[in-house]
XYZ file of C-alpha atoms in Angstrom:
567
model
C -17.172 -227.003 178.516
C -19.523 -226.695 180.065
C -24.100 -225.719 179.482
C -23.013 -222.508 179.994
C -21.544 -222.051 176.880
C -24.398 -223.093 174.900
C -26.892 -220.809 177.220
C -28.925 -219.071 174.778
C -27.893 -220.929 171.804
C -31.653 -221.319 170.464
C -30.919 -222.256 167.235
C -27.928 -224.288 167.285
C -28.082 -226.662 165.253
C -24.624 -227.367 163.784
C -21.484 -228.288 166.438
C -18.010 -229.690 165.534
C -15.765 -229.907 168.807
C -13.759 -232.769 167.548
C -10.735 -233.894 167.649
C -9.411 -230.949 170.087
C -9.775 -233.350 173.039
C -12.342 -230.855 175.488
C -13.896 -231.547 178.251
C -17.769 -231.340 178.410
C -18.961 -231.389 181.717
C -22.772 -231.318 181.145
C -25.200 -232.162 184.674
C -27.562 -235.084 183.821
C -30.574 -233.179 184.578
C -29.789 -230.304 181.427
C -32.098 -229.894 178.739
C -30.338 -228.162 175.974
C -32.236 -225.270 174.654
C -31.142 -226.394 171.038
C -31.811 -228.607 168.106
C -29.340 -230.512 166.543
C -28.734 -231.836 163.137
C -25.385 -232.478 163.171
C -22.844 -233.039 165.964
C -19.353 -234.287 165.698
C -17.902 -234.380 169.160
C -14.767 -237.396 168.909
C -12.228 -237.784 170.941
C -14.076 -234.938 173.329
C -14.452 -236.415 176.923
C -18.001 -236.762 176.930
C -18.141 -239.723 179.657
C -17.684 -241.505 181.370
C -21.483 -241.575 181.702
C -23.273 -242.021 178.278
C -24.185 -238.114 177.922
C -28.266 -238.079 178.473
C -28.503 -234.024 177.113
C -28.203 -235.790 173.957
C -31.887 -237.701 174.496
C -33.625 -234.597 173.802
C -32.111 -234.426 170.174
C -34.539 -236.036 168.803
C -34.179 -234.649 164.763
C -30.736 -234.658 164.942
C -28.791 -236.434 161.403
C -25.361 -237.013 162.111
C -23.763 -238.245 165.739
C -20.466 -238.755 165.578
C -18.908 -239.651 169.296
C -16.346 -242.207 168.824
C -13.326 -242.092 171.095
C -14.663 -239.649 173.673
C -14.193 -241.689 176.786
C -17.990 -243.528 176.999
C -17.653 -246.667 179.912
C -21.301 -247.657 180.075
C -24.408 -249.375 178.525
C -26.104 -247.900 175.723
C -29.149 -246.404 176.421
C -32.825 -247.928 175.593
C -33.744 -244.814 174.626
C -30.611 -244.813 172.357
C -32.155 -246.185 168.758
C -35.619 -244.111 168.968
C -33.962 -241.536 169.888
C -31.573 -241.542 166.692
C -33.879 -243.255 164.309
C -34.236 -240.957 162.150
C -30.248 -240.252 162.216
C -28.156 -241.264 158.930
C -24.964 -241.549 160.442
C -23.951 -242.596 163.851
C -21.040 -243.020 165.173
C -20.182 -244.588 168.693
C -16.977 -246.142 168.263
C -13.964 -246.450 170.359
C -15.437 -246.020 173.611
C -16.461 -249.205 176.050
C -20.076 -249.590 175.804
C -21.975 -252.470 176.635
C -25.073 -253.769 175.858
C -27.207 -255.930 173.370
C -28.067 -254.717 170.385
C -31.635 -253.969 169.733
C -33.263 -257.403 168.283
C -34.677 -255.342 165.663
C -33.295 -252.469 163.816
C -35.608 -252.509 161.153
C -37.325 -248.958 161.188
C -34.619 -247.216 161.456
C -33.554 -244.246 158.687
C -29.208 -244.598 159.142
C -27.015 -245.411 155.801
C -24.084 -245.710 158.185
C -24.023 -247.198 161.191
C -19.726 -247.354 163.490
C -20.113 -249.412 166.396
C -16.208 -251.039 166.728
C -13.815 -251.444 169.385
C -16.471 -251.727 172.048
C -17.879 -253.569 174.485
C -21.416 -254.849 172.727
C -22.614 -258.346 172.867
C -26.226 -260.591 171.812
C -26.883 -260.761 168.443
C -26.562 -258.411 164.955
C -30.287 -257.340 164.736
C -32.265 -256.860 161.430
C -30.963 -254.364 159.865
C -32.678 -251.112 158.855
C -33.054 -251.447 154.800
C -31.355 -247.894 154.316
C -28.494 -248.840 156.080
C -25.394 -249.166 153.440
C -21.812 -249.195 155.783
C -22.357 -251.565 158.809
C -19.468 -251.833 161.282
C -19.089 -253.927 164.533
C -16.156 -255.040 164.408
C -13.885 -256.101 167.988
C -16.998 -256.409 170.626
C -18.224 -259.465 172.066
C -21.072 -260.163 169.519
C -22.078 -263.539 169.469
C -24.715 -264.676 166.431
C -26.814 -263.283 163.587
C -30.351 -263.316 163.819
C -32.149 -265.760 160.464
C -32.984 -262.528 158.664
C -30.537 -259.449 158.369
C -32.835 -257.640 155.979
C -30.217 -254.819 154.589
C -31.031 -255.384 151.027
C -28.649 -252.528 150.694
C -26.025 -253.171 152.653
C -22.719 -252.299 150.475
C -19.714 -253.103 153.691
C -19.797 -255.479 156.574
C -17.016 -255.201 159.181
C -17.894 -257.785 161.518
C -14.634 -259.210 162.539
C -13.210 -260.385 166.220
C -15.943 -261.148 167.206
C -17.084 -264.274 168.887
C -19.707 -265.115 166.323
C -20.539 -268.275 165.965
C -23.426 -270.357 164.503
C -23.166 -270.320 160.409
C -24.106 -267.802 157.756
C -27.102 -267.209 157.348
C -28.644 -267.510 154.245
C -30.277 -264.317 154.169
C -26.645 -262.833 152.343
C -27.301 -264.049 149.240
C -30.255 -261.613 148.842
C -27.663 -258.224 149.861
C -26.628 -257.934 146.102
C -24.885 -254.945 146.612
C -22.829 -255.964 149.444
C -19.362 -255.309 148.653
C -17.281 -255.815 151.594
C -17.899 -258.953 153.605
C -15.434 -258.980 156.526
C -15.766 -261.783 158.879
C -12.833 -263.031 160.167
C -11.360 -263.997 163.821
C -15.201 -265.487 164.873
C -16.396 -268.814 165.403
C -18.237 -269.638 162.486
C -18.465 -273.155 161.684
C -19.881 -275.620 159.885
C -20.301 -274.658 155.621
C -21.050 -271.438 154.092
C -24.535 -271.233 151.889
C -25.112 -271.849 148.602
C -26.588 -268.802 147.181
C -27.240 -270.017 144.226
C -29.211 -273.064 144.853
C -30.816 -270.914 147.932
C -31.950 -268.192 145.239
C -33.453 -270.920 142.913
C -35.524 -272.596 145.510
C -37.591 -269.367 145.787
C -38.123 -268.716 142.461
C -38.672 -272.036 141.520
C -40.252 -273.434 145.213
C -41.928 -276.834 143.751
C -39.178 -277.771 141.317
C -41.339 -279.356 138.565
C -41.637 -276.954 136.247
C -37.592 -277.788 134.848
C -38.492 -275.113 131.850
C -37.655 -272.124 134.783
C -34.784 -273.998 136.068
C -32.273 -270.968 136.675
C -28.288 -271.085 136.414
C -26.213 -269.982 139.241
C -24.465 -268.030 137.529
C -27.547 -265.845 137.555
C -27.901 -264.830 140.960
C -24.449 -263.193 140.462
C -23.213 -260.928 143.791
C -21.436 -258.515 144.131
C -18.902 -259.032 146.723
C -15.092 -257.502 145.956
C -13.666 -258.309 148.902
C -14.368 -262.222 151.573
C -12.117 -262.732 154.804
C -13.205 -264.642 156.408
C -10.376 -265.837 158.390
C -9.999 -267.798 161.895
C -12.950 -269.457 162.140
C -13.305 -272.968 161.672
C -15.833 -273.420 158.589
C -15.185 -277.154 156.909
C -16.664 -278.750 153.994
C -15.179 -278.272 150.221
C -14.004 -275.391 149.050
C -17.158 -273.275 148.930
C -19.538 -273.655 146.069
C -21.052 -269.404 146.942
C -18.240 -268.578 145.396
C -19.323 -269.011 142.146
C -21.308 -266.412 142.393
C -18.620 -263.583 142.839
C -17.387 -263.094 139.670
C -16.266 -259.645 141.275
C -13.910 -261.151 143.783
C -10.292 -259.091 144.036
C -9.416 -260.841 147.600
C -10.406 -264.283 149.242
C -8.859 -264.913 152.606
C -10.093 -268.140 153.919
C -7.371 -269.370 156.357
C -6.834 -271.132 159.267
C -10.168 -272.810 158.711
C -11.391 -276.845 158.451
C -11.818 -277.053 154.504
C -11.113 -279.932 153.413
C -11.215 -281.454 149.579
C -9.491 -280.896 146.222
C -9.617 -276.997 144.766
C -11.976 -276.935 141.984
C -10.643 -276.183 138.462
C -13.597 -272.889 138.148
C -11.555 -270.397 140.417
C -9.772 -268.575 137.274
C -13.303 -268.787 135.159
C -15.311 -268.161 138.328
C -13.517 -265.500 139.977
C -11.790 -264.040 137.211
C -9.984 -260.831 139.128
C -8.933 -262.077 142.013
C -5.747 -260.107 143.619
C -5.135 -262.547 146.869
C -5.909 -265.981 147.262
C -4.866 -267.066 150.571
C -5.743 -270.768 151.473
C -2.692 -271.661 154.330
C -3.469 -273.375 157.251
C -6.590 -276.078 156.132
C -6.943 -278.890 154.837
C -6.941 -278.838 151.279
C -5.361 -282.210 149.775
C -5.025 -283.107 146.116
C -2.660 -281.967 143.448
C -2.842 -277.550 143.144
C -5.420 -277.284 139.999
C -3.263 -276.085 136.646
C -5.985 -273.047 136.320
C -5.046 -271.065 138.898
C -1.658 -270.038 136.765
C -4.663 -268.567 134.627
C -5.196 -266.178 137.686
C -3.117 -263.236 136.046
C -4.065 -260.841 137.970
C -3.180 -262.587 141.576
C -0.525 -260.722 143.068
C -0.917 -262.795 146.775
C -0.690 -266.935 146.409
C -0.952 -268.298 149.251
C -1.324 -272.083 149.575
C 0.896 -273.217 152.782
C -0.013 -275.418 155.264
C -1.992 -277.961 153.395
C -1.893 -281.112 152.094
C -1.608 -280.629 148.414
C 0.783 -283.059 146.665
C 2.222 -283.512 143.032
C 4.602 -280.942 141.545
C 4.345 -276.970 141.145
C 1.709 -276.240 138.537
C 2.711 -276.231 135.323
C 2.515 -272.076 133.274
C 3.447 -270.244 136.471
C 5.052 -267.822 134.121
C 1.271 -266.992 133.174
C 0.542 -265.247 136.776
C 1.290 -262.022 134.603
C 0.620 -259.670 137.430
C 4.000 -261.463 139.692
C 5.769 -260.748 136.262
C 5.079 -257.029 136.293
C 6.704 -253.957 138.196
C 3.904 -252.047 137.869
C 2.173 -251.094 141.567
C -0.399 -248.382 139.553
C -4.242 -249.477 140.503
C -6.973 -249.244 142.187
C -6.801 -249.884 145.726
C -10.451 -251.358 146.930
C -9.421 -251.403 150.643
C -8.920 -247.110 149.956
C -13.077 -246.975 148.656
C -14.600 -244.854 150.183
C -18.417 -244.300 150.701
C -20.075 -240.158 150.107
C -22.806 -239.854 153.142
C -25.604 -237.190 153.104
C -22.950 -235.705 155.536
C -19.430 -236.925 155.323
C -17.074 -239.483 153.299
C -16.218 -242.444 155.355
C -13.642 -245.290 154.497
C -15.085 -248.390 153.545
C -11.755 -250.385 153.179
C -9.453 -252.530 155.723
C -8.227 -249.465 157.869
C -8.447 -251.310 161.136
C -7.913 -254.567 159.663
C -4.200 -256.740 160.234
C -3.534 -259.913 158.009
C -1.352 -262.006 159.107
C 1.380 -262.951 156.650
C 4.333 -265.053 157.355
C 7.463 -263.344 155.168
C 10.874 -263.035 156.574
C 10.839 -266.181 158.854
C 8.142 -264.514 160.986
C 4.943 -263.540 160.948
C 4.363 -259.704 159.493
C 1.101 -257.623 160.094
C -0.032 -256.279 157.134
C -3.055 -253.716 156.484
C -4.494 -252.136 153.421
C -0.968 -252.238 152.181
C -1.254 -255.860 151.716
C -2.256 -255.089 148.336
C 1.376 -254.078 147.557
C 2.931 -257.258 148.248
C 3.368 -259.474 145.850
C 4.538 -263.115 147.409
C 4.149 -267.073 146.813
C 3.966 -269.225 149.788
C 3.797 -273.086 149.186
C 5.424 -274.482 152.161
C 4.326 -276.967 154.153
C 3.020 -279.626 151.482
C 3.945 -282.456 150.316
C 4.994 -280.939 146.663
C 6.942 -283.191 144.902
C 9.191 -282.296 141.649
C 11.577 -279.845 140.358
C 11.403 -275.856 140.938
C 9.696 -275.040 137.372
C 12.546 -272.341 135.843
C 10.017 -270.062 134.220
C 9.628 -269.320 137.844
C 12.239 -266.911 137.244
C 9.963 -264.800 135.285
C 8.309 -263.565 138.035
C 10.739 -261.063 138.690
C 7.797 -258.834 140.401
C 8.227 -261.268 143.441
C 8.937 -259.540 146.841
C 8.899 -263.012 148.476
C 9.152 -265.948 147.919
C 8.432 -269.648 150.319
C 8.462 -273.084 148.836
C 9.897 -274.413 152.376
C 8.906 -277.762 154.469
C 7.615 -279.850 150.503
C 9.715 -282.252 148.497
C 11.098 -280.462 145.878
C 14.449 -282.437 144.550
C 17.095 -281.364 141.595
C 18.632 -278.036 141.150
C 17.540 -274.803 142.506
C 17.290 -272.455 139.291
C 20.345 -271.012 137.711
C 18.656 -267.858 136.703
C 17.098 -266.923 140.036
C 18.697 -264.177 139.675
C 16.456 -262.705 137.885
C 13.881 -261.824 140.551
C 15.261 -258.775 141.615
C 12.713 -257.515 143.806
C 12.758 -260.428 145.724
C 13.726 -259.084 149.503
C 12.549 -263.126 151.209
C 13.456 -266.709 149.501
C 12.985 -269.701 151.459
C 13.491 -273.048 150.102
C 14.800 -275.541 153.271
C 13.688 -278.411 154.284
C 13.178 -279.587 151.043
C 15.435 -282.494 148.735
C 16.988 -279.799 146.803
C 20.607 -280.529 145.653
C 23.710 -279.503 143.372
C 25.288 -275.935 143.960
C 23.257 -272.507 144.974
C 23.430 -271.080 141.900
C 26.019 -267.740 142.045
C 23.195 -265.493 140.119
C 21.635 -265.527 144.074
C 24.362 -262.755 144.596
C 22.279 -260.689 142.398
C 19.273 -260.199 144.511
C 20.133 -257.012 145.316
C 17.313 -256.602 147.616
C 17.181 -260.094 149.617
C 17.031 -259.238 153.681
C 15.833 -262.902 154.048
C 17.602 -266.541 152.450
C 17.060 -269.474 153.999
C 18.642 -272.554 152.010
C 18.838 -274.841 155.338
C 18.264 -278.671 155.374
C 18.352 -279.885 151.629
C 21.231 -281.859 149.732
C 23.039 -278.406 148.165
C 27.075 -279.305 148.082
C 29.969 -277.236 146.263
C 30.919 -273.876 147.063
C 28.710 -271.711 148.988
C 28.645 -268.365 146.279
C 29.716 -264.889 147.862
C 28.966 -260.807 147.050
C 26.268 -258.262 147.276
C 23.505 -259.331 149.966
C 24.796 -262.577 150.052
C 27.562 -261.017 152.622
C 25.462 -259.419 154.790
C 22.743 -261.571 155.389
C 22.346 -262.452 159.108
C 25.874 -260.788 160.391
C 24.471 -262.996 163.460
C 24.036 -265.906 162.479
C 25.137 -266.433 158.448
C 25.644 -270.241 158.974
C 22.643 -271.447 159.867
C 20.961 -269.813 156.488
C 22.994 -273.166 155.136
C 23.198 -275.621 158.269
C 21.752 -279.517 157.282
C 23.878 -279.493 154.093
C 27.074 -281.297 154.465
C 28.365 -280.407 151.400
C 28.238 -277.122 150.880
C 31.893 -275.674 151.625
C 33.302 -271.817 152.164
C 32.323 -269.077 153.821
C 30.385 -268.677 156.018
C 30.627 -272.623 156.930
C 33.172 -274.207 158.406
C 34.380 -276.614 155.839
C 36.657 -275.345 153.738
C 36.466 -275.852 149.760
C 39.522 -277.380 148.139
C 41.445 -275.266 145.395
C 41.019 -271.384 144.496
C 37.323 -270.298 144.221
C 35.853 -270.927 140.783
C 33.348 -269.298 138.575
C 29.503 -270.384 138.414
C 28.945 -272.902 139.465
C 27.322 -276.043 136.848
C 26.321 -278.655 139.232
C 27.476 -281.212 136.252
C 24.472 -279.417 134.560
C 25.156 -277.636 131.148
C 21.494 -275.600 131.122
C 23.436 -273.929 134.608
C 26.067 -272.112 133.091
C 24.881 -268.583 132.085
C 22.732 -268.302 129.112
C 25.111 -265.963 127.575
C 28.028 -268.132 127.592
C 28.959 -271.283 126.110
C 28.025 -274.722 127.782
C 31.279 -277.090 128.214
C 29.457 -280.475 125.778
C 28.739 -277.077 123.296
C 32.150 -275.874 122.763
C 33.768 -279.687 122.755
C 30.673 -280.553 120.607
C 31.838 -277.046 118.362
C 35.515 -277.716 118.685
C 35.122 -281.753 117.129
C 32.572 -280.679 113.762
C 35.412 -277.610 112.708
C 38.480 -280.257 112.930
C 36.316 -282.458 111.125
C 34.840 -280.018 108.369
C 39.307 -278.592 108.648
C 40.437 -281.602 107.758
C 38.019 -283.096 105.314
C 38.382 -279.991 103.383
C 42.744 -280.456 103.112
C 42.153 -283.882 102.488
C 39.635 -283.302 99.460
C 41.965 -280.942 97.736
C 44.553 -282.797 98.608
C 42.597 -285.837 96.604
C 41.448 -284.284 93.761
C 43.476 -281.329 92.582
C 46.794 -283.054 91.275
C 48.701 -279.489 91.355
C 48.041 -278.869 94.644
C 48.735 -282.462 95.876
C 51.887 -282.141 93.902
C 52.907 -278.598 95.674
C 51.950 -279.956 98.830
C 54.143 -283.189 99.147
C 56.869 -280.840 97.024
C 56.674 -278.559 100.034
C 57.103 -281.687 102.481
C 60.538 -282.619 100.924
C 61.990 -279.412 101.152
C 60.588 -278.324 104.661
C 62.809 -281.605 105.501
C 65.372 -280.716 103.568
C 65.966 -277.300 105.465
C 65.228 -279.298 109.062
C 68.357 -282.207 107.800
C 70.608 -279.616 107.005
C 69.977 -277.506 109.993
C 70.158 -279.906 112.380
C 73.720 -281.519 111.190
C 75.200 -277.641 111.045
C 73.665 -277.356 114.376
C 75.530 -280.592 116.085
C 78.874 -280.197 114.009
C 78.673 -276.612 115.656
C 78.318 -277.808 118.953
C 79.718 -281.045 119.013
C 82.065 -281.231 116.447
C 82.338 -283.816 113.579
C 81.254 -287.330 114.427
C 83.550 -290.203 114.942
């Protein structure tokens, strides 16, 4: 299309050529005869230079030009020309340059600039803005005061943002989604409770005006801070986030112990990811009070002690229920259109099935526990088998001992099970063959012994090298390892532990004890009858005498019949 197609369209207000892959060829000196209110030109080819004819559209309320082949600097006039626009989308291009230092004068509610080459600081934003996405650029910091007190969504991942998060974020009381993952942020997060109290009571002298930190609760539901360099202890900011559903602090430098207030401060957590930090101490039992948690990843830290008790209290993992509101599918309704404000372009790396897998907004359907690469000791609790909704369980690279729970076969939804590199002993439960969805199993480098069970999925796993699942257990025998088992195949292993027999059968000790009790009771009943009842005693011994006489006569007659009379 050229300017010839627009000749005479003096009253044109609305143009939508989106997703038609048209090439719009308009000269740099052309002055359009119309004054647009809305221009939707996504996926058309407007580039490589930023179209100068848009400079005359000062009344435009909506400009949507993502993926339009623009390879240019954002022109200086862009911010003033579109200062009255409420919806600006220039994403998925190769636009460069710094953002204007102050955008407070603009009227936009939605600004989408992701996947460009923008540099500089994130400026002070207008009070009207609700959705901001400047992810996948080269921005390197914040201004001290971000403004934007009505901001609901801030997606800033995959930039080069360094320094600290400004305390002005504490005044964004409507902020629900904050994604700062894959940046260079360091030090600690602001303690918004203390910040707000200082503003309300700057003198600090009147104790009667003391304000509880909980009175400054933020509305954040999704907080993604992975792959930065945050340090210090578990962020106190999180005490002000009672609505938090998804928390990702992976790959940072946090230290210290986890506080016991996690389940009280953030009772609705669905995802808690603390992988690859320096947290230490015991895993607090209070975490088991997170009834909604579906993704619990504490791997690659320095946790010690036992797997917490009451693990069966993770109610969301005890069910296969998947019907719930997905916060990553939220949408913002603007004056002209709706926009998804969740994780449409976000990916979260999850270690599962022995490899790193990328998840987007579908991560909410993953139900997993990963406590690997710590210093956990003790036994794997039998109560773990109640988490029937688990899809992935990884307890590898710890110091766990004892037997694999005999009832682990109840985890019917499990697709990935990794118990490798521990000190587990005894036999492998036959109930593993009940895991019909299992596609990845790793029991290597333990002290397991006995016959390897077979059946169902166990016979099909790792067809190219099935023995690798059991390597490092010299006591194991049978297919697929080289050592043969003595004798014929037996039933389900017991490991010498009566609790490892199937639940609906009697253990050996139970059977033996019942036999002894039955024999004693039966013998005593006979003895009691003979001792205290004279008639029965006479009849009993008379019967024995009669039986003896009969046997004697039969034996004598038989002897004479076959061998003749004695000499």
